[in-house]
XYZ file of C-alpha atoms in Angstrom:
352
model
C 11.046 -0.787 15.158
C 13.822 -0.653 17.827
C 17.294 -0.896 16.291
C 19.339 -3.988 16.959
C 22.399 -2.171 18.576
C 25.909 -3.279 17.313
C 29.301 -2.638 18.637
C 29.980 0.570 17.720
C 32.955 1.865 15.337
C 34.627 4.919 16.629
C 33.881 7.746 13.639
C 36.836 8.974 11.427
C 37.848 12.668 11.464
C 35.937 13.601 8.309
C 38.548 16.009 6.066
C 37.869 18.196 3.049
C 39.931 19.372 -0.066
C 39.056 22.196 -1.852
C 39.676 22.141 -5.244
C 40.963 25.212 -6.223
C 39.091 25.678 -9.686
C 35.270 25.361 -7.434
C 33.514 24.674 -4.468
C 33.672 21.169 -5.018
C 34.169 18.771 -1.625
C 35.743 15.136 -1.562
C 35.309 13.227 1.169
C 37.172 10.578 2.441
C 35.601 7.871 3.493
C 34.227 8.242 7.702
C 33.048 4.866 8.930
C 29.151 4.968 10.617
C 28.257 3.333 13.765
C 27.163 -0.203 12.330
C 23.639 -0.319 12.904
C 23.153 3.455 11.904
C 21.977 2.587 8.062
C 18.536 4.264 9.229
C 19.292 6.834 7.333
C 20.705 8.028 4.605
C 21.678 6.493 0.748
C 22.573 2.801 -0.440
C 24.652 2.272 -2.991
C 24.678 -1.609 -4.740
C 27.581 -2.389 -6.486
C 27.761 -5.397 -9.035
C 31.288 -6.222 -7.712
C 33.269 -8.656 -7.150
C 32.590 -9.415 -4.737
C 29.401 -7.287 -4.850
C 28.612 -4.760 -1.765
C 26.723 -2.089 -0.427
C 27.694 1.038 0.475
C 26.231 3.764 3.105
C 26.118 7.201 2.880
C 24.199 9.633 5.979
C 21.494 11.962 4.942
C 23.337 14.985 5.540
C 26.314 13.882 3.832
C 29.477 13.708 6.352
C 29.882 9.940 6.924
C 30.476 7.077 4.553
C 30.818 3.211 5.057
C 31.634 0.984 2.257
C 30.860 -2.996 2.125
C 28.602 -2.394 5.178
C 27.237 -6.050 4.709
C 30.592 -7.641 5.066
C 31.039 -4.997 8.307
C 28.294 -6.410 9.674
C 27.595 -10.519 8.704
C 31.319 -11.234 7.897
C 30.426 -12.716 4.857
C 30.403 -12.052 0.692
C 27.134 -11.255 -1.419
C 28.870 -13.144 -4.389
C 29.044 -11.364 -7.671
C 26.694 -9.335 -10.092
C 24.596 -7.639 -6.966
C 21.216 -6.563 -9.279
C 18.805 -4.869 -7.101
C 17.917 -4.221 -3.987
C 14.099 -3.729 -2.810
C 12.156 -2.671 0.207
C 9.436 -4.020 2.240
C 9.179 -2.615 5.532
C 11.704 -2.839 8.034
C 13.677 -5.257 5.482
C 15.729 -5.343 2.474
C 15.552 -7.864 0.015
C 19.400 -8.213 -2.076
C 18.937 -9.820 -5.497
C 22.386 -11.502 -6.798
C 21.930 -13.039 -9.695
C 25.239 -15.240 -10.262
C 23.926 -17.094 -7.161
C 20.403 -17.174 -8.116
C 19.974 -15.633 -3.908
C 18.070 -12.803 -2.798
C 19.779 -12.082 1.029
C 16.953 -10.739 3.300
C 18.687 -8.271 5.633
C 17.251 -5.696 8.371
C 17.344 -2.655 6.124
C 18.367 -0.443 9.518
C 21.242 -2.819 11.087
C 22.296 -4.698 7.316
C 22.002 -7.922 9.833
C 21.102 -10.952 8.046
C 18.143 -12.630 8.810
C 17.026 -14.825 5.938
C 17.555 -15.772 2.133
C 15.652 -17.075 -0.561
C 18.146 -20.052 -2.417
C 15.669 -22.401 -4.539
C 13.261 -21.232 -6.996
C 15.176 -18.019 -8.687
C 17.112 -18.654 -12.243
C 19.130 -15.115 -12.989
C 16.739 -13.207 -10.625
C 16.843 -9.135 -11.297
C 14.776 -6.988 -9.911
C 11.645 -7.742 -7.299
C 8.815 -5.739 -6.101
C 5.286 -6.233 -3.679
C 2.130 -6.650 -3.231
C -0.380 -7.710 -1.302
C 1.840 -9.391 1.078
C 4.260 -11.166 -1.450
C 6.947 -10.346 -3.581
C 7.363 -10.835 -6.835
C 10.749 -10.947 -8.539
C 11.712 -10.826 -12.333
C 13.854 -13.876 -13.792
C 15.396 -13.843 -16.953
C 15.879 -17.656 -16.905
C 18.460 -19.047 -19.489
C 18.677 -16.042 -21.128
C 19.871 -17.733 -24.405
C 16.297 -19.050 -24.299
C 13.476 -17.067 -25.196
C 10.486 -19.162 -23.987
C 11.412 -19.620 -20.073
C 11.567 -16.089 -18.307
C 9.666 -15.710 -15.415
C 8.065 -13.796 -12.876
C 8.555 -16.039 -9.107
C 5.679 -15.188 -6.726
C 7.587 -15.251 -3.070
C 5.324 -16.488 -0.017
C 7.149 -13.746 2.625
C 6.325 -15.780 5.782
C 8.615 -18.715 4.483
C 10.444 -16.837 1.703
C 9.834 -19.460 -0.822
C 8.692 -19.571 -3.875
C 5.077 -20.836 -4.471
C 4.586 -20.209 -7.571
C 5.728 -18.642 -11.059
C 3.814 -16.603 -13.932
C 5.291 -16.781 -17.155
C 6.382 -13.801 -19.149
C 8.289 -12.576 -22.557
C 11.702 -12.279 -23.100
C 14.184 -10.628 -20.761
C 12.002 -9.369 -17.977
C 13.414 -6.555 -16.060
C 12.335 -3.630 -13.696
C 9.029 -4.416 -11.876
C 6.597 -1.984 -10.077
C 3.401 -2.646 -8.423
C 0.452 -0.589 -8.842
C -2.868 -0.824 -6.752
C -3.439 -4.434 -8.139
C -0.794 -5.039 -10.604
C 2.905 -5.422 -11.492
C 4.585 -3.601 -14.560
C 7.168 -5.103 -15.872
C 9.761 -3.699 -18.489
C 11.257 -6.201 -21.274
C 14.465 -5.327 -21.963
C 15.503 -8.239 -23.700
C 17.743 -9.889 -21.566
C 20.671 -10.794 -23.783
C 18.864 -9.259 -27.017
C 15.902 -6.828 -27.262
C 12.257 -7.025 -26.321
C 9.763 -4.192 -26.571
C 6.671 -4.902 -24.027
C 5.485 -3.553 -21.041
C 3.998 -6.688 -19.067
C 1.304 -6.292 -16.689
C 0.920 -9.001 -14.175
C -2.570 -9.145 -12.288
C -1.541 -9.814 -8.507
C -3.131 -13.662 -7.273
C -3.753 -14.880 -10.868
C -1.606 -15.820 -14.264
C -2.998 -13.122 -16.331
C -1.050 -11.300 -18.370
C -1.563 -8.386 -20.705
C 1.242 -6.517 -22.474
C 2.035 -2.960 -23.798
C 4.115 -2.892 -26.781
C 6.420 0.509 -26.606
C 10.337 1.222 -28.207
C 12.826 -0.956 -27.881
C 14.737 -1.669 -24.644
C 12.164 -0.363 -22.209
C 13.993 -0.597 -18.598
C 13.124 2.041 -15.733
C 9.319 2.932 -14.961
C 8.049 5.807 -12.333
C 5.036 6.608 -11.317
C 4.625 10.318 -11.847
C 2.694 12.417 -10.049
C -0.369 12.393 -12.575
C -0.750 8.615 -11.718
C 0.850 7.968 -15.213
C 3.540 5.243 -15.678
C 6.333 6.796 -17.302
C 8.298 4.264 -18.815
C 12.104 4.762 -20.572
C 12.995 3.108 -23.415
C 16.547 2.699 -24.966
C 16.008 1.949 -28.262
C 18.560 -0.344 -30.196
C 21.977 1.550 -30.566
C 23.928 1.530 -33.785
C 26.763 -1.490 -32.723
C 23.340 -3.665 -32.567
C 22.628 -3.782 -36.251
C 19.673 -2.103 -36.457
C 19.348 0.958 -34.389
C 15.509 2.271 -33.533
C 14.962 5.024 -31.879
C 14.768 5.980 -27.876
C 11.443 6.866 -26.155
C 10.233 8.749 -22.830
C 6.133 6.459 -23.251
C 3.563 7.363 -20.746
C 0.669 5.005 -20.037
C -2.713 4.733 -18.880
C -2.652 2.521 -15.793
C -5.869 1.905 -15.791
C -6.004 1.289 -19.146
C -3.065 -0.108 -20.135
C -2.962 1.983 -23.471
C -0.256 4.276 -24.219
C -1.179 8.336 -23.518
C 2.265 10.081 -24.844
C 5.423 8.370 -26.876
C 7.510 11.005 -27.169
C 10.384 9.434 -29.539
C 14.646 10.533 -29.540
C 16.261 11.593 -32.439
C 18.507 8.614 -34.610
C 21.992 8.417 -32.498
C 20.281 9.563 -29.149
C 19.540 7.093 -26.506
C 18.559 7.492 -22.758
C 19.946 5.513 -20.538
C 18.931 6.233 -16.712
C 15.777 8.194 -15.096
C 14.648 9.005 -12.305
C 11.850 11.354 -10.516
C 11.494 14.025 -7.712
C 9.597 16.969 -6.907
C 7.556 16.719 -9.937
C 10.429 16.362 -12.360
C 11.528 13.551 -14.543
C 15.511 13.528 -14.831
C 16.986 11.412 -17.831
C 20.372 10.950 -18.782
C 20.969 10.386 -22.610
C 23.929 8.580 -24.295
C 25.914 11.685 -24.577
C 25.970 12.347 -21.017
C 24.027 14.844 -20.680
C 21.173 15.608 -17.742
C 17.831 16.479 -19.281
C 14.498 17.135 -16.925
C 10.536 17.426 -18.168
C 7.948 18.246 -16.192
C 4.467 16.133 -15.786
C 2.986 18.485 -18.336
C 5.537 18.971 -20.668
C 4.192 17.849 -24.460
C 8.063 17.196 -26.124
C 11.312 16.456 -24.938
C 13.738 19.306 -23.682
C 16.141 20.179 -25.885
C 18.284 22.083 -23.151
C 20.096 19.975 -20.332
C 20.621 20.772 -17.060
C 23.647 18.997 -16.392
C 26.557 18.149 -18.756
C 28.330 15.269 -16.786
C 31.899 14.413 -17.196
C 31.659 10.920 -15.391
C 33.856 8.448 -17.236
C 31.124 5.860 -17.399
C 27.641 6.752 -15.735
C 25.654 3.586 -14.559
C 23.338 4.828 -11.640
C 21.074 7.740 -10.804
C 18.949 9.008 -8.706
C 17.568 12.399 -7.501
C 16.398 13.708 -3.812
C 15.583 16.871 -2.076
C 16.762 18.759 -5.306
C 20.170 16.871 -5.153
C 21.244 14.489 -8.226
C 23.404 11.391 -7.380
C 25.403 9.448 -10.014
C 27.370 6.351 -10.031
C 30.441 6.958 -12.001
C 31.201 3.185 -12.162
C 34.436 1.339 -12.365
C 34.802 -2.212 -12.814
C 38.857 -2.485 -11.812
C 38.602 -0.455 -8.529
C 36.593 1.702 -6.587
C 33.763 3.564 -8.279
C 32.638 7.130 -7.513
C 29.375 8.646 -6.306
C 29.112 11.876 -7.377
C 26.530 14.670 -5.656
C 24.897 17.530 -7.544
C 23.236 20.343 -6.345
C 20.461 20.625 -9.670
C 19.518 24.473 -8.758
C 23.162 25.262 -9.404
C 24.403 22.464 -11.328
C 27.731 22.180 -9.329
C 28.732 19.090 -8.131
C 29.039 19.260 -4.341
C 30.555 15.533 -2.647
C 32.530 12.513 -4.348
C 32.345 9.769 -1.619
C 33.687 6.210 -2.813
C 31.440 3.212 -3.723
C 32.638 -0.567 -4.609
C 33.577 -1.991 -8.075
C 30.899 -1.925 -10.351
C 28.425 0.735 -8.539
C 25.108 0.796 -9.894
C 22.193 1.405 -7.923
C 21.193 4.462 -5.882
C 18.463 3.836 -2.766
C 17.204 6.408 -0.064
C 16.695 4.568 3.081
């Protein structure tokens, strides 16, 4: 699809510092063309106000709130999720109960969905529609929901009801997985939607499951919290794979008491987990137990996004009183290589 050509911002001298204990490089921020968000990485961040920011593939330029650059307006607060469907972006906020519909190349605005979402999180599709996870009231346990979004008139038509505190969502052939979180308390179930009907089966794994891949074995991988001591009654983390076709559990491979993973994600064939004790662990496919060697000790003062590409690991080192920081890794020497700034509250890590 052609681009939608904006005016175009004249590009900042990019400049380096050295730090003189490693090879480390900080970059100040270098504005992109607006329109240029073809590619490279997008960074959500909760705010407020929430934004987005770009980053270019190869790492010299940065933009930050490139959706107030380009539509002179606000996102509102507690930006969740953002999720992809062709040449669009869909931008789940769930203060506003809105998901803003943007061209995912130019960040121009062309729709929103306003009616129909109650604390919206996460959505995904299929089959031509969307599906989005809603936690509801989430002091009440009986109305979470999954909306079913009708893309040609981005409304909802219908709803599927689900368990408790319904979070990350990822279609497969002819189904949606959703994790359980809990919402404000704890859930433990894997739902699985079947696309164009109200069936619904469930998985039961650990405690707090939140972010599923599909590996490369066809396997949902699915990570799991468990309950931390300050709740009361602390359970233990998982790493659960499951049978998609199926729906049974293959693997649970269970954390020791006092060790919780947090964040996951997957490339080349590698899962990447971060545990409570910031540290960066990685299994393969076939791995039988969980590594007891990490890759990367981090020394972010409060991790809260990650994501991994082209052997490169990329962490959100989040504030919520000013900027946060994305951080850049190089995994085969486990060097940090960029810091580029992201908004308040960054989160969420997308290749575009």
């Amino acid at each position: 699809m052609k681009n939608i050509l904006l005016p175009v911002v004249a590009l900042l001298l990019l400049t380096f510092s050295c730090s003189s204990d490693d090879d480390t490089f900080y970059e100040e921020e270098v504005v992109a063309p607006l329109g240029a968000y073809e590619d490279g990485i997008l960074v959500s961040s909760e705010g407020g106000p929430s934004s987005i920011a770009f980053i270019s593939e190869d790492l010299s330029t940065s933009e930050n709130t490139i959706y107030y650059n380009v539509n002179n307006e606000d996102l509102g607060v507690y930006l969740q999720s953002i999720g992809f469907n062709n040449d669009l972006a869909y931008i789940v906020t769930d203060s506003n109960n809105t998901i803003t519909i943007v061209n995912r190349n130019t960040f121009e605005k062309v729709g929103a969905i306003t009616t129909g979402l109650e604390l919206p999180r996460y959505i995904s599709f299929l089959n031509g529609k969307g599906y989005v996870s809603n936690w509801g009231d989430p002091n009440d346990a009986t109305d979470d929901f999954i909306a079913v979004i009708d893309l040609a008139t981005n409304t909802v038509e219908s709803t599927v009801p689900v368990g408790e505190g319904p979070e990350r969502i990822l279609a497969n052939d002819n189904k949606l997985f959703v994790s359980h979180k809990g919402g404000y308390g704890s859930n433990n179930i894997i739902s699985v939607v079947h696309a164009n009907s109200t069936v619904v089966n469930t998985i039961t794994v650990n405690d707090n499951p939140d972010e599923m891949i599909m590996n490369n074995a066809g396997q949902l991988v699915v990570l799991c919290g468990g309950k931390e001591a300050w709740s009361g009654t602390e359970t233990l983390g998982s790493i659960t794979k499951i049978n998609v076709t199926n729906n049974t559990v293959i693997s649970n491979h269970e954390f020791p008491m006092g060790v919780h993973p947090n964040l996951m994600d997957y490339g080349n064939g590698n899962l990447y987990f971060q545990t409570s004790d910031n540290k960066i662990y990685s299994m393969t496919d076939a791995d039988t137990s969980l590594p007891t060697t990490s890759v990367l000790d981090l020394t972010t003062g409060y991790t809260y996004g990650l994501a991994v590409k082209d052997n490169r690991l990329f962490v959100a080192d989040a504030s919520f009183t000013s900027q946060s920081e994305i951080l850049v890794y190089d995994l085969s020497t486990a060097t940090q290589t960029h810091s580029f700034d992201a908004g308040i509250g960054a989160s969420k890590i997308y290749f575009n």
